Short mmCIF file of C-alpha atoms in Angstrom, two decimals:
data_model
loop_
_atom_site.label_atom_id
_atom_site.label_comp_id
_atom_site.label_asym_id
_atom_site.label_seq_id
_atom_site.Cartn_x
_atom_site.Cartn_y
_atom_site.Cartn_z
CA UNK A 28 35.45 27.00 -26.37
CA UNK A 29 38.18 27.72 -26.36
CA UNK A 30 40.42 29.75 -23.21
CA UNK A 31 36.57 29.52 -21.32
CA UNK A 32 38.06 29.67 -17.64
CA UNK A 33 40.45 32.42 -19.11
CA UNK A 34 37.76 34.47 -20.04
CA UNK A 35 34.66 33.20 -18.37
CA UNK A 36 35.55 36.19 -15.39
CA UNK A 37 35.95 39.45 -17.70
CA UNK A 38 32.88 38.26 -19.65
CA UNK A 39 30.65 37.88 -16.62
CA UNK A 40 31.64 41.70 -15.24
CA UNK A 41 31.22 43.24 -18.78
CA UNK A 42 28.11 42.08 -18.32
CA UNK A 43 26.86 42.32 -15.21
CA UNK A 44 28.55 46.15 -15.39
CA UNK A 45 26.27 47.09 -18.72
CA UNK A 46 23.29 45.29 -16.71
CA UNK A 47 20.17 46.45 -14.06
CA UNK A 48 20.98 43.69 -11.55
CA UNK A 49 19.26 42.55 -8.64
CA UNK A 50 20.57 43.48 -5.24
CA UNK A 51 20.66 39.92 -4.30
CA UNK A 52 22.43 38.62 -7.64
CA UNK A 53 24.77 41.14 -7.10
CA UNK A 54 25.61 39.83 -3.79
CA UNK A 55 26.44 36.97 -4.92
CA UNK A 56 28.20 37.60 -7.78
CA UNK A 57 31.45 35.51 -6.69
CA UNK A 58 29.49 33.00 -6.09
CA UNK A 59 28.15 32.77 -9.83
CA UNK A 60 31.11 33.21 -11.13
CA UNK A 61 31.90 30.10 -9.46
CA UNK A 62 28.86 27.81 -11.01
CA UNK A 63 29.30 28.58 -14.28
CA UNK A 64 33.12 27.69 -14.06
CA UNK A 65 32.32 25.06 -12.21
CA UNK A 66 29.47 23.90 -16.07
CA UNK A 67 32.30 24.53 -17.99
CA UNK A 68 34.14 21.40 -16.59
CA UNK A 69 31.24 19.75 -16.98
CA UNK A 70 30.87 20.68 -21.37
CA UNK A 71 34.80 20.21 -21.29
CA UNK A 72 33.57 16.29 -19.22
CA UNK A 73 31.04 15.89 -22.32
CA UNK A 74 32.98 17.29 -25.34
CA UNK A 75 35.46 15.38 -23.91
CA UNK A 76 33.24 11.70 -23.83
CA UNK A 77 31.58 12.83 -27.91
CA UNK A 78 35.45 13.39 -29.51
CA UNK A 79 36.53 9.89 -27.95
CA UNK A 80 33.38 8.80 -29.15
CA UNK A 81 33.86 10.40 -32.81
CA UNK A 82 37.66 9.45 -32.73
CA UNK A 83 36.87 5.44 -32.48
CA UNK A 84 34.65 5.13 -34.61
CA UNK A 85 36.26 7.51 -37.00
CA UNK A 86 39.29 4.93 -36.39
CA UNK A 87 36.08 1.13 -36.40
CA UNK A 88 34.13 2.60 -39.33
CA UNK A 89 36.98 4.73 -41.05
CA UNK A 90 34.97 8.09 -40.82
CA UNK A 91 34.10 10.22 -38.75
CA UNK A 92 29.45 10.83 -37.88
CA UNK A 93 30.37 14.04 -35.65
CA UNK A 94 31.37 16.84 -38.14
CA UNK A 95 31.35 19.73 -35.33
CA UNK A 96 31.12 19.84 -31.92
CA UNK A 97 30.21 23.58 -30.37
CA UNK A 98 29.44 24.64 -26.57
CA UNK A 99 28.57 27.33 -24.25
CA UNK A 100 28.01 28.39 -21.13
CA UNK A 101 25.36 30.91 -20.40
CA UNK A 102 25.36 34.25 -19.62
CA UNK A 103 24.10 35.89 -16.81
CA UNK A 104 22.66 38.20 -18.05
CA UNK A 105 20.53 35.39 -19.98
CA UNK A 106 20.43 33.11 -16.56
CA UNK A 107 18.54 36.00 -15.02
CA UNK A 108 17.11 36.50 -18.15
CA UNK A 109 14.86 34.08 -18.45
CA UNK A 110 14.89 32.97 -14.13
CA UNK A 111 12.72 35.81 -14.06
CA UNK A 112 10.75 35.38 -17.71
CA UNK A 113 9.80 31.95 -15.46
CA UNK A 114 9.27 33.69 -12.37
CA UNK A 115 12.13 32.30 -10.41
CA UNK A 116 14.04 34.02 -7.55
CA UNK A 117 17.27 35.73 -9.25
CA UNK A 118 19.95 33.67 -6.96
CA UNK A 119 22.44 31.53 -8.05
CA UNK A 120 20.87 28.29 -6.07
CA UNK A 121 17.81 28.78 -8.29
CA UNK A 122 20.23 28.87 -10.85
CA UNK A 123 20.91 25.96 -9.97
CA UNK A 124 17.35 23.90 -8.85
CA UNK A 125 15.85 25.46 -11.91
CA UNK A 126 18.07 26.13 -14.76
CA UNK A 127 19.00 22.52 -16.64
CA UNK A 128 20.19 24.41 -20.05
CA UNK A 129 23.16 26.93 -17.96
CA UNK A 130 25.98 24.71 -19.90
CA UNK A 131 25.13 23.24 -24.40
CA UNK A 132 26.67 21.50 -26.65
CA UNK A 133 26.51 21.76 -29.80
CA UNK A 134 27.37 17.94 -31.98
CA UNK A 135 26.67 18.58 -35.97
CA UNK A 136 26.81 15.15 -37.84
CA UNK A 137 26.58 14.22 -41.04
CA UNK A 138 23.55 11.86 -41.70
CA UNK A 139 19.79 11.84 -39.72
CA UNK A 140 20.90 8.04 -38.44
CA UNK A 141 25.06 9.42 -36.82
CA UNK A 142 22.51 11.62 -34.36
CA UNK A 143 21.13 8.61 -33.26
CA UNK A 144 23.84 6.36 -33.31
CA UNK A 145 26.02 9.30 -31.46
CA UNK A 146 23.01 10.16 -28.73
CA UNK A 147 22.43 5.31 -27.64
CA UNK A 148 26.02 5.10 -27.48
CA UNK A 149 26.61 8.59 -25.49
CA UNK A 150 23.83 7.45 -23.32
CA UNK A 151 24.85 4.32 -22.78
CA UNK A 152 28.21 5.39 -20.89
CA UNK A 153 28.16 5.37 -17.33
CA UNK A 154 28.22 7.90 -15.82
CA UNK A 155 25.69 9.74 -17.74
CA UNK A 156 22.22 10.47 -16.54
CA UNK A 157 19.37 11.45 -18.94
CA UNK A 158 17.54 13.83 -17.72
CA UNK A 159 15.34 14.70 -20.30
CA UNK A 160 14.44 14.18 -23.83
CA UNK A 161 12.90 15.57 -26.37
CA UNK A 162 13.56 14.86 -30.55
CA UNK A 163 12.41 17.35 -32.81
CA UNK A 164 13.16 14.92 -35.21
CA UNK A 165 10.57 12.22 -34.88
CA UNK A 166 8.39 15.11 -34.05
CA UNK A 167 9.03 19.11 -35.39
CA UNK A 168 8.12 22.21 -34.29
CA UNK A 169 5.19 22.87 -35.98
CA UNK A 170 8.09 26.37 -37.34
CA UNK A 171 9.50 23.29 -38.96
CA UNK A 172 12.36 22.78 -36.58
CA UNK A 173 14.15 19.86 -35.93
CA UNK A 174 16.97 18.46 -33.04
CA UNK A 175 17.78 16.35 -30.86
CA UNK A 176 17.86 17.17 -27.95
CA UNK A 177 18.92 15.94 -24.22
CA UNK A 178 19.03 17.18 -20.97
CA UNK A 179 22.34 14.93 -19.47
CA UNK A 180 23.66 14.89 -15.77
CA UNK A 181 27.37 14.98 -15.61
CA UNK A 182 29.88 14.74 -12.75
CA UNK A 183 32.33 16.59 -12.09
CA UNK A 184 35.27 16.03 -10.04
CA UNK A 185 36.72 18.16 -8.55
CA UNK A 186 39.96 18.83 -5.77
CA UNK A 187 37.20 17.75 -2.61
CA UNK A 188 34.08 16.41 -4.21
CA UNK A 189 32.24 15.42 -7.35
CA UNK A 190 29.36 17.94 -8.23
CA UNK A 191 27.10 16.78 -10.66
CA UNK A 192 25.37 19.44 -13.24
CA UNK A 193 22.82 19.08 -16.19
CA UNK A 194 24.20 19.23 -19.60
CA UNK A 195 22.28 20.36 -22.73
CA UNK A 196 22.89 18.58 -25.71
CA UNK A 197 21.58 19.10 -28.95
CA UNK A 198 22.44 17.29 -31.61
CA UNK A 199 21.69 17.75 -35.75
CA UNK A 200 22.74 18.03 -39.41
CA UNK A 201 24.86 19.79 -40.65
CA UNK A 202 21.51 21.04 -42.96
CA UNK A 203 19.79 21.35 -40.33
CA UNK A 204 21.49 23.53 -38.70
CA UNK A 205 22.30 25.72 -40.96
CA UNK A 206 18.14 26.38 -41.07
CA UNK A 207 18.00 26.96 -37.63
CA UNK A 208 20.58 29.54 -37.60
CA UNK A 209 18.40 31.13 -40.86
CA UNK A 210 15.51 30.78 -38.48
CA UNK A 211 16.61 32.27 -35.89
CA UNK A 212 17.89 35.27 -37.33
CA UNK A 213 14.84 35.31 -39.09
CA UNK A 214 12.46 35.64 -35.01
CA UNK A 215 15.00 37.40 -32.61
CA UNK A 216 15.64 40.83 -36.01
CA UNK A 217 13.51 43.46 -35.54
CA UNK A 218 12.47 45.54 -39.03
CA UNK A 219 12.89 42.80 -41.41
CA UNK A 220 10.09 43.08 -44.44
CA UNK A 221 7.46 40.33 -44.61
CA UNK A 222 8.76 38.35 -41.71
CA UNK A 223 5.25 35.95 -42.15
CA UNK A 224 5.78 35.36 -45.71
CA UNK A 225 9.41 34.59 -44.67
CA UNK A 226 8.30 32.35 -41.64
CA UNK A 227 6.01 29.96 -44.25
CA UNK A 228 9.38 29.89 -46.31
CA UNK A 229 11.22 29.04 -43.97
CA UNK A 230 8.88 26.07 -43.14
CA UNK A 231 8.84 25.06 -46.69
CA UNK A 232 12.51 24.95 -46.23
CA UNK A 233 12.23 22.79 -43.41
CA UNK A 234 10.91 19.93 -45.17
CA UNK A 235 12.59 20.12 -48.41
CA UNK A 236 16.04 19.88 -45.99
CA UNK A 237 14.55 16.92 -43.78
CA UNK A 238 13.51 14.99 -47.18
CA UNK A 239 17.15 16.03 -48.40
CA UNK A 240 18.20 14.86 -45.38
CA UNK A 241 16.46 11.61 -45.35
CA UNK A 242 18.04 10.78 -50.07
CA UNK A 243 22.39 11.87 -49.25
CA UNK A 244 21.88 9.38 -45.82
CA UNK A 245 20.46 6.61 -48.75
CA UNK A 246 23.00 7.56 -51.73
CA UNK A 247 25.80 6.77 -48.75
CA UNK A 248 24.08 3.70 -47.69
CA UNK A 249 24.22 3.53 -51.52
CA UNK A 250 28.08 4.20 -52.30
CA UNK A 251 28.83 2.33 -49.70
CA UNK A 252 26.74 -1.32 -50.61
CA UNK A 253 29.06 -1.19 -54.37
CA UNK A 254 32.31 -0.63 -52.46
CA UNK A 255 31.32 -3.83 -49.77
CA UNK A 256 30.64 -5.58 -52.75
CA UNK A 257 33.63 -4.82 -54.41
CA UNK A 258 35.52 -4.97 -52.16
CA UNK A 259 33.61 -9.06 -51.30
CA UNK A 260 34.64 -10.03 -55.04
CA UNK A 261 38.32 -8.85 -54.87
CA UNK A 262 38.96 -11.37 -51.23
CA UNK A 263 37.43 -14.03 -53.70
CA UNK A 264 39.72 -13.10 -56.35
CA UNK A 265 42.31 -13.34 -54.01
CA UNK A 266 41.52 -16.80 -52.65
CA UNK A 267 40.83 -18.24 -56.08
CA UNK A 268 44.42 -16.99 -57.35
CA UNK A 269 46.08 -18.61 -54.39
CA UNK A 270 44.45 -22.03 -54.48
#
């Protein structure tokens, strides 16, 4: 997310002007600006770690397992709505204590095995603490949704102290991400004709997408095996010529 710190204050103020805010939350407006800024730092920490992993693996394997990384800090209006829905106090302290998805990072990978490889390497880092893991790839939701969800605690190193903040990391394939975007539109856009049939079709598509992901991964391995065999044969030929 580009220029997050620069845009954060104006975005918060804009959100606060457009909604009815409980008085106790309004009194802590300055605190929430700081809170969300700290979460933006946590996102930077996570993104940096993932980008370094991707660069290292690209150097070692000549392939980038991560296609893209997206991130966001939850908007004040969304924080208030979720606190109310969960029946938590609408305060900055309550948001900090009760919400685990104020900061979110979405990682898009090429293949399903990349998802688990990246997650494993990321979680092995000394300063990352796994809080919760929900594997919707091995156990999809009823609607067919697939993704690996991690809640991790990340240290944010400030000038005078270290904060540990929760960040939600979602890791999925490009096909899973495309499906999730369509499913989100189908569920949150009003007035769609034949929505029930559409949801059923989306669920069927999710299963097809999973099968396609698995087949594409298998094809990739077959190609790599051929490349490896050709490389070994070439090396053997070079050795025989040298002898």
